[in-house]
Amino acid sequence: MAPGKPATGISESPILVDWRAGTLAGAAVRQSSKTLGQMPGLFRDESARQRLDPETLVYRVQSWQPVHAGTEGGLFWGTTIVEPGKVGAEYFMTHGHYHHIRNRGEYYATVQGEGALILMAESGQTRQEIMSPGTIHYIPGNTAHRVANTGKTQLVFLASWPSDAGYDYDLIRRTGFGASLIELDGKPALVPNR
Ligand code: PA5
Ligand code: MN
């Protein structure tokens, strides 16, 4: 950290978004990605996942964290790009999580592509909101969230969430969502898992 710069990294503001592509650029932008090999047990048909190339890219995330994770009162910004594809009949999707601080909310806003935001209350009740370019989705607190790409092109969405929200991936790994988004008779359908 250079002398005189605040320890928060706030001096790295602004970054740039390409509003057409949804992608972020700037020295402060972090990148991560998930392949099929990194998603064991998350899709309904685990043997179908194992038959596919584990190196297959499922999604990428770019994020901007101008304050340290865990800071109360700050905000983060990110872009997620979910590739088109299926594991068996189930669409490529993000891992999905509750926030570590459960009551923290979040916005998702669709830039490109077609898909669905899958939302699960702590009761297990699961619903979807259809995502298409321009839709803005409010994810309430205490709600697990995951995005599936139901289209033939990349699904790109922006997100903004509190810097102290954190992630709880474990519970989703153990219990999954109450329903999965699969292709049924050529169309997306949210089918119950239990
Ligand atoms: O903060 C969010 O909810 C998003 O930026 C997600 O982290 C992103 O879409 C990737 O999903 P997941 O964190 O479930 O792997
Ligand atoms: Mn989140």
PDB file of C-alpha atoms and ligand atoms in Angstrom:
ATOM      1  CA  MET A   1       0.000   0.000   0.000  1.00  0.00           C
ATOM      2  CA  ALA A   2       1.514   3.337  -1.052  1.00  0.00           C
ATOM      3  CA  PRO A   3       1.924   5.941   1.694  1.00  0.00           C
ATOM      4  CA  GLY A   4      -0.972   8.336   2.024  1.00  0.00           C
ATOM      5  CA  LYS A   5      -3.510   5.984   0.472  1.00  0.00           C
ATOM      6  CA  PRO A   6      -6.366   4.882   2.677  1.00  0.00           C
ATOM      7  CA  ALA A   7      -6.103   1.251   3.856  1.00  0.00           C
ATOM      8  CA  THR A   8      -9.543   0.563   2.428  1.00  0.00           C
ATOM      9  CA  GLY A   9      -8.344   0.605  -1.186  1.00  0.00           C
ATOM     10  CA  ILE A  10     -11.056   3.176  -1.927  1.00  0.00           C
ATOM     11  CA  SER A  11      -8.409   5.133  -3.863  1.00  0.00           C
ATOM     12  CA  GLU A  12      -8.781   2.538  -6.644  1.00  0.00           C
ATOM     13  CA  SER A  13     -12.140   4.104  -7.560  1.00  0.00           C
ATOM     14  CA  PRO A  14     -13.414   4.356 -10.256  1.00  0.00           C
ATOM     15  CA  ILE A  15     -13.291   1.177 -12.295  1.00  0.00           C
ATOM     16  CA  LEU A  16     -14.943   0.795 -15.715  1.00  0.00           C
ATOM     17  CA  VAL A  17     -17.936  -1.228 -16.832  1.00  0.00           C
ATOM     18  CA  ASP A  18     -18.677  -1.980 -20.472  1.00  0.00           C
ATOM     19  CA  TRP A  19     -22.458  -1.622 -20.294  1.00  0.00           C
ATOM     20  CA  ARG A  20     -23.030  -3.660 -23.453  1.00  0.00           C
ATOM     21  CA  ALA A  21     -20.862  -6.614 -22.466  1.00  0.00           C
ATOM     22  CA  GLY A  22     -21.216  -6.210 -18.698  1.00  0.00           C
ATOM     23  CA  THR A  23     -17.508  -6.756 -18.164  1.00  0.00           C
ATOM     24  CA  LEU A  24     -15.421  -4.792 -15.673  1.00  0.00           C
ATOM     25  CA  ALA A  25     -11.958  -3.340 -16.212  1.00  0.00           C
ATOM     26  CA  GLY A  26      -9.467  -1.768 -13.857  1.00  0.00           C
ATOM     27  CA  ALA A  27      -6.517  -2.676 -11.679  1.00  0.00           C
ATOM     28  CA  ALA A  28      -8.777  -3.345  -8.694  1.00  0.00           C
ATOM     29  CA  VAL A  29     -10.979  -5.903 -10.482  1.00  0.00           C
ATOM     30  CA  ARG A  30     -10.615  -9.478  -9.208  1.00  0.00           C
ATOM     31  CA  GLN A  31     -11.346 -12.499 -11.378  1.00  0.00           C
ATOM     32  CA  SER A  32     -12.418 -16.013 -10.508  1.00  0.00           C
ATOM     33  CA  SER A  33     -13.917 -18.929 -12.385  1.00  0.00           C
ATOM     34  CA  LYS A  34     -15.659 -22.266 -11.821  1.00  0.00           C
ATOM     35  CA  THR A  35     -15.372 -25.372 -13.974  1.00  0.00           C
ATOM     36  CA  LEU A  36     -17.536 -28.492 -13.964  1.00  0.00           C
ATOM     37  CA  GLY A  37     -14.753 -30.282 -12.103  1.00  0.00           C
ATOM     38  CA  GLN A  38     -15.122 -27.766  -9.256  1.00  0.00           C
ATOM     39  CA  MET A  39     -18.853 -28.383  -8.862  1.00  0.00           C
ATOM     40  CA  PRO A  40     -19.239 -31.936  -7.527  1.00  0.00           C
ATOM     41  CA  GLY A  41     -22.622 -32.875  -6.105  1.00  0.00           C
ATOM     42  CA  LEU A  42     -24.397 -29.683  -7.177  1.00  0.00           C
ATOM     43  CA  PHE A  43     -26.251 -30.916 -10.256  1.00  0.00           C
ATOM     44  CA  ARG A  44     -29.117 -33.436 -10.037  1.00  0.00           C
ATOM     45  CA  ASP A  45     -27.365 -35.918 -12.279  1.00  0.00           C
ATOM     46  CA  GLU A  46     -23.904 -36.342 -10.765  1.00  0.00           C
ATOM     47  CA  SER A  47     -22.956 -39.143 -13.142  1.00  0.00           C
ATOM     48  CA  ALA A  48     -23.778 -36.887 -16.135  1.00  0.00           C
ATOM     49  CA  ARG A  49     -21.432 -34.269 -14.662  1.00  0.00           C
ATOM     50  CA  GLN A  50     -18.686 -36.856 -14.286  1.00  0.00           C
ATOM     51  CA  ARG A  51     -19.013 -37.853 -17.948  1.00  0.00           C
ATOM     52  CA  LEU A  52     -18.299 -34.271 -19.073  1.00  0.00           C
ATOM     53  CA  ASP A  53     -14.843 -32.674 -19.342  1.00  0.00           C
ATOM     54  CA  PRO A  54     -13.979 -31.360 -15.841  1.00  0.00           C
ATOM     55  CA  GLU A  55     -12.142 -28.431 -17.435  1.00  0.00           C
ATOM     56  CA  THR A  56     -15.383 -27.108 -18.987  1.00  0.00           C
ATOM     57  CA  LEU A  57     -15.916 -23.511 -17.857  1.00  0.00           C
ATOM     58  CA  VAL A  58     -19.328 -22.969 -16.216  1.00  0.00           C
ATOM     59  CA  TYR A  59     -19.008 -19.353 -15.040  1.00  0.00           C
ATOM     60  CA  ARG A  60     -16.646 -16.494 -14.353  1.00  0.00           C
ATOM     61  CA  VAL A  61     -16.972 -13.719 -11.785  1.00  0.00           C
ATOM     62  CA  GLN A  62     -15.357 -10.293 -11.817  1.00  0.00           C
ATOM     63  CA  SER A  63     -15.640  -8.341  -8.599  1.00  0.00           C
ATOM     64  CA  TRP A  64     -14.752  -4.971  -7.209  1.00  0.00           C
ATOM     65  CA  GLN A  65     -14.276  -4.810  -3.457  1.00  0.00           C
ATOM     66  CA  PRO A  66     -13.296  -1.227  -2.653  1.00  0.00           C
ATOM     67  CA  VAL A  67     -13.310  -2.008   1.083  1.00  0.00           C
ATOM     68  CA  HIS A  68     -12.172  -5.129   2.933  1.00  0.00           C
ATOM     69  CA  ALA A  69     -14.600  -8.047   2.993  1.00  0.00           C
ATOM     70  CA  GLY A  70     -16.449  -7.914   6.309  1.00  0.00           C
ATOM     71  CA  THR A  71     -16.569  -4.110   6.486  1.00  0.00           C
ATOM     72  CA  GLU A  72     -19.937  -3.012   7.817  1.00  0.00           C
ATOM     73  CA  GLY A  73     -21.657  -0.385   5.687  1.00  0.00           C
ATOM     74  CA  GLY A  74     -19.665  -0.888   2.463  1.00  0.00           C
ATOM     75  CA  LEU A  75     -20.832  -2.219  -0.901  1.00  0.00           C
ATOM     76  CA  PHE A  76     -19.332  -4.549  -3.503  1.00  0.00           C
ATOM     77  CA  TRP A  77     -19.950  -4.764  -7.218  1.00  0.00           C
ATOM     78  CA  GLY A  78     -19.544  -7.707  -9.572  1.00  0.00           C
ATOM     79  CA  THR A  79     -20.242  -9.247 -12.953  1.00  0.00           C
ATOM     80  CA  THR A  80     -21.014 -12.931 -13.490  1.00  0.00           C
ATOM     81  CA  ILE A  81     -20.857 -14.620 -16.887  1.00  0.00           C
ATOM     82  CA  VAL A  82     -22.587 -18.016 -17.008  1.00  0.00           C
ATOM     83  CA  GLU A  83     -21.820 -20.142 -20.069  1.00  0.00           C
ATOM     84  CA  PRO A  84     -24.586 -21.914 -22.005  1.00  0.00           C
ATOM     85  CA  GLY A  85     -24.715 -25.662 -21.468  1.00  0.00           C
ATOM     86  CA  LYS A  86     -26.364 -28.484 -19.551  1.00  0.00           C
ATOM     87  CA  VAL A  87     -25.468 -31.308 -17.204  1.00  0.00           C
ATOM     88  CA  GLY A  88     -27.978 -33.953 -18.245  1.00  0.00           C
ATOM     89  CA  ALA A  89     -31.181 -31.897 -18.525  1.00  0.00           C
ATOM     90  CA  GLU A  90     -30.093 -29.280 -15.979  1.00  0.00           C
ATOM     91  CA  TYR A  91     -28.853 -25.909 -17.144  1.00  0.00           C
ATOM     92  CA  PHE A  92     -25.390 -24.602 -16.257  1.00  0.00           C
ATOM     93  CA  MET A  93     -25.702 -22.517 -13.116  1.00  0.00           C
ATOM     94  CA  THR A  94     -23.778 -20.831 -10.338  1.00  0.00           C
ATOM     95  CA  HIS A  95     -22.971 -22.683  -7.105  1.00  0.00           C
ATOM     96  CA  GLY A  96     -25.536 -20.659  -5.143  1.00  0.00           C
ATOM     97  CA  HIS A  97     -25.293 -19.464  -1.550  1.00  0.00           C
ATOM     98  CA  TYR A  98     -26.893 -17.828   1.439  1.00  0.00           C
ATOM     99  CA  HIS A  99     -25.065 -14.843   2.782  1.00  0.00           C
ATOM    100  CA  HIS A 100     -22.963 -15.581   5.859  1.00  0.00           C
ATOM    101  CA  ILE A 101     -24.788 -12.705   7.577  1.00  0.00           C
ATOM    102  CA  ARG A 102     -28.162 -14.112   6.619  1.00  0.00           C
ATOM    103  CA  ASN A 103     -30.223 -10.938   6.537  1.00  0.00           C
ATOM    104  CA  ARG A 104     -28.100  -9.192   3.902  1.00  0.00           C
ATOM    105  CA  GLY A 105     -29.840  -8.493   0.562  1.00  0.00           C
ATOM    106  CA  GLU A 106     -28.435  -8.034  -2.947  1.00  0.00           C
ATOM    107  CA  TYR A 107     -29.278  -6.712  -6.416  1.00  0.00           C
ATOM    108  CA  TYR A 108     -28.757  -8.672  -9.636  1.00  0.00           C
ATOM    109  CA  ALA A 109     -29.278  -6.934 -13.005  1.00  0.00           C
ATOM    110  CA  THR A 110     -29.244  -8.787 -16.327  1.00  0.00           C
ATOM    111  CA  VAL A 111     -27.083  -7.412 -19.133  1.00  0.00           C
ATOM    112  CA  GLN A 112     -27.171 -10.156 -21.777  1.00  0.00           C
ATOM    113  CA  GLY A 113     -28.697 -13.568 -22.359  1.00  0.00           C
ATOM    114  CA  GLU A 114     -31.620 -15.518 -20.948  1.00  0.00           C
ATOM    115  CA  GLY A 115     -31.868 -17.325 -17.663  1.00  0.00           C
ATOM    116  CA  ALA A 116     -33.431 -17.539 -14.261  1.00  0.00           C
ATOM    117  CA  LEU A 117     -32.654 -16.416 -10.768  1.00  0.00           C
ATOM    118  CA  ILE A 118     -33.523 -19.263  -8.422  1.00  0.00           C
ATOM    119  CA  LEU A 119     -34.420 -18.130  -4.921  1.00  0.00           C
ATOM    120  CA  MET A 120     -34.857 -20.334  -1.873  1.00  0.00           C
ATOM    121  CA  ALA A 121     -36.254 -19.271   1.479  1.00  0.00           C
ATOM    122  CA  GLU A 122     -34.872 -20.923   4.619  1.00  0.00           C
ATOM    123  CA  SER A 123     -38.013 -23.090   4.667  1.00  0.00           C
ATOM    124  CA  GLY A 124     -36.752 -24.664   1.418  1.00  0.00           C
ATOM    125  CA  GLN A 125     -39.506 -23.021  -0.633  1.00  0.00           C
ATOM    126  CA  THR A 126     -37.963 -22.300  -4.029  1.00  0.00           C
ATOM    127  CA  ARG A 127     -39.106 -19.980  -6.816  1.00  0.00           C
ATOM    128  CA  GLN A 128     -37.643 -18.383  -9.919  1.00  0.00           C
ATOM    129  CA  GLU A 129     -37.525 -14.955 -11.539  1.00  0.00           C
ATOM    130  CA  ILE A 130     -36.924 -14.922 -15.283  1.00  0.00           C
ATOM    131  CA  MET A 131     -33.807 -13.003 -16.311  1.00  0.00           C
ATOM    132  CA  SER A 132     -33.523 -11.181 -19.633  1.00  0.00           C
ATOM    133  CA  PRO A 133     -31.627  -8.042 -20.666  1.00  0.00           C
ATOM    134  CA  GLY A 134     -32.686  -5.152 -18.424  1.00  0.00           C
ATOM    135  CA  THR A 135     -34.338  -7.075 -15.598  1.00  0.00           C
ATOM    136  CA  ILE A 136     -33.287  -5.984 -12.118  1.00  0.00           C
ATOM    137  CA  HIS A 137     -33.787  -8.464  -9.305  1.00  0.00           C
ATOM    138  CA  TYR A 138     -33.921  -7.757  -5.601  1.00  0.00           C
ATOM    139  CA  ILE A 139     -32.703 -10.692  -3.525  1.00  0.00           C
ATOM    140  CA  PRO A 140     -34.092 -10.300  -0.012  1.00  0.00           C
ATOM    141  CA  GLY A 141     -32.081 -11.316   3.057  1.00  0.00           C
ATOM    142  CA  ASN A 142     -32.344 -14.886   4.357  1.00  0.00           C
ATOM    143  CA  THR A 143     -32.672 -16.139   0.775  1.00  0.00           C
ATOM    144  CA  ALA A 144     -30.316 -18.506  -1.054  1.00  0.00           C
ATOM    145  CA  HIS A 145     -29.677 -17.459  -4.645  1.00  0.00           C
ATOM    146  CA  ARG A 146     -28.328 -19.098  -7.777  1.00  0.00           C
ATOM    147  CA  VAL A 147     -28.513 -18.253 -11.500  1.00  0.00           C
ATOM    148  CA  ALA A 148     -29.076 -20.705 -14.361  1.00  0.00           C
ATOM    149  CA  ASN A 149     -28.433 -19.969 -18.041  1.00  0.00           C
ATOM    150  CA  THR A 150     -31.424 -21.246 -20.049  1.00  0.00           C
ATOM    151  CA  GLY A 151     -30.279 -19.699 -23.340  1.00  0.00           C
ATOM    152  CA  LYS A 152     -27.856 -20.545 -26.109  1.00  0.00           C
ATOM    153  CA  THR A 153     -25.504 -17.615 -25.452  1.00  0.00           C
ATOM    154  CA  GLN A 154     -23.679 -16.350 -22.373  1.00  0.00           C
ATOM    155  CA  LEU A 155     -25.834 -14.999 -19.546  1.00  0.00           C
ATOM    156  CA  VAL A 156     -24.265 -11.877 -18.052  1.00  0.00           C
ATOM    157  CA  PHE A 157     -25.490 -10.095 -14.941  1.00  0.00           C
ATOM    158  CA  LEU A 158     -24.263  -7.390 -12.604  1.00  0.00           C
ATOM    159  CA  ALA A 159     -24.560  -7.637  -8.843  1.00  0.00           C
ATOM    160  CA  SER A 160     -24.184  -5.342  -5.870  1.00  0.00           C
ATOM    161  CA  TRP A 161     -24.131  -6.541  -2.257  1.00  0.00           C
ATOM    162  CA  PRO A 162     -23.062  -5.427   1.219  1.00  0.00           C
ATOM    163  CA  SER A 163     -19.365  -5.825   1.987  1.00  0.00           C
ATOM    164  CA  ASP A 164     -20.112  -7.684   5.222  1.00  0.00           C
ATOM    165  CA  ALA A 165     -22.581 -10.164   3.644  1.00  0.00           C
ATOM    166  CA  GLY A 166     -20.060 -12.990   3.146  1.00  0.00           C
ATOM    167  CA  TYR A 167     -20.943 -16.393   1.689  1.00  0.00           C
ATOM    168  CA  ASP A 168     -22.312 -19.634   3.094  1.00  0.00           C
ATOM    169  CA  TYR A 169     -21.707 -22.255   0.399  1.00  0.00           C
ATOM    170  CA  ASP A 170     -21.662 -25.212   2.785  1.00  0.00           C
ATOM    171  CA  LEU A 171     -25.352 -25.382   3.491  1.00  0.00           C
ATOM    172  CA  ILE A 172     -26.125 -25.435  -0.239  1.00  0.00           C
ATOM    173  CA  ARG A 173     -23.521 -28.157  -0.768  1.00  0.00           C
ATOM    174  CA  ARG A 174     -25.205 -30.232   1.917  1.00  0.00           C
ATOM    175  CA  THR A 175     -28.901 -29.585   1.248  1.00  0.00           C
ATOM    176  CA  GLY A 176     -29.109 -28.198  -2.299  1.00  0.00           C
ATOM    177  CA  PHE A 177     -32.026 -26.050  -3.453  1.00  0.00           C
ATOM    178  CA  GLY A 178     -35.664 -27.118  -3.159  1.00  0.00           C
ATOM    179  CA  ALA A 179     -35.984 -27.238  -6.953  1.00  0.00           C
ATOM    180  CA  SER A 180     -33.789 -27.481 -10.057  1.00  0.00           C
ATOM    181  CA  LEU A 181     -34.101 -25.778 -13.399  1.00  0.00           C
ATOM    182  CA  ILE A 182     -34.164 -28.395 -16.147  1.00  0.00           C
ATOM    183  CA  GLU A 183     -35.153 -28.569 -19.790  1.00  0.00           C
ATOM    184  CA  LEU A 184     -38.477 -30.378 -20.083  1.00  0.00           C
ATOM    185  CA  ASP A 185     -40.172 -30.772 -23.493  1.00  0.00           C
ATOM    186  CA  GLY A 186     -37.715 -28.211 -24.865  1.00  0.00           C
ATOM    187  CA  LYS A 187     -38.545 -25.558 -22.263  1.00  0.00           C
ATOM    188  CA  PRO A 188     -37.099 -24.552 -18.878  1.00  0.00           C
ATOM    189  CA  ALA A 189     -39.026 -25.985 -15.923  1.00  0.00           C
ATOM    190  CA  LEU A 190     -38.410 -25.639 -12.199  1.00  0.00           C
ATOM    191  CA  VAL A 191     -38.861 -29.136 -10.806  1.00  0.00           C
ATOM    192  CA  PRO A 192     -38.939 -29.964  -7.085  1.00  0.00           C
ATOM    193  CA  ASN A 193     -36.080 -31.964  -5.624  1.00  0.00           C
ATOM    194  CA  ARG A 194     -37.862 -33.253  -2.527  1.00  0.00           C
TER     195      ARG A 194
HETATM  196  O1  PA5 B   1     -22.394 -11.948  -4.809  1.00  0.00           O
HETATM  197  C1  PA5 B   1     -23.091 -12.695  -5.512  1.00  0.00           C
HETATM  198  O2  PA5 B   1     -24.143 -13.220  -5.126  1.00  0.00           O
HETATM  199  C2  PA5 B   1     -22.604 -13.002  -6.930  1.00  0.00           C
HETATM  200  O3  PA5 B   1     -21.580 -12.136  -7.287  1.00  0.00           O
HETATM  201  C3  PA5 B   1     -22.129 -14.466  -6.934  1.00  0.00           C
HETATM  202  O4  PA5 B   1     -21.064 -14.632  -6.015  1.00  0.00           O
HETATM  203  C4  PA5 B   1     -21.741 -14.952  -8.333  1.00  0.00           C
HETATM  204  O5  PA5 B   1     -22.843 -14.861  -9.197  1.00  0.00           O
HETATM  205  C5  PA5 B   1     -21.249 -16.402  -8.333  1.00  0.00           C
HETATM  206  O6  PA5 B   1     -22.139 -17.255  -7.662  1.00  0.00           O
HETATM  207  P1  PA5 B   1     -21.649 -18.121  -6.432  1.00  0.00           P
HETATM  208  O7  PA5 B   1     -21.025 -17.165  -5.439  1.00  0.00           O
HETATM  209  O8  PA5 B   1     -22.865 -18.777  -5.882  1.00  0.00           O
HETATM  210  O9  PA5 B   1     -20.608 -19.075  -6.922  1.00  0.00           O
HETATM  211 MN    MN B   2     -24.919 -13.195  -2.972  1.00  0.00          MN
END
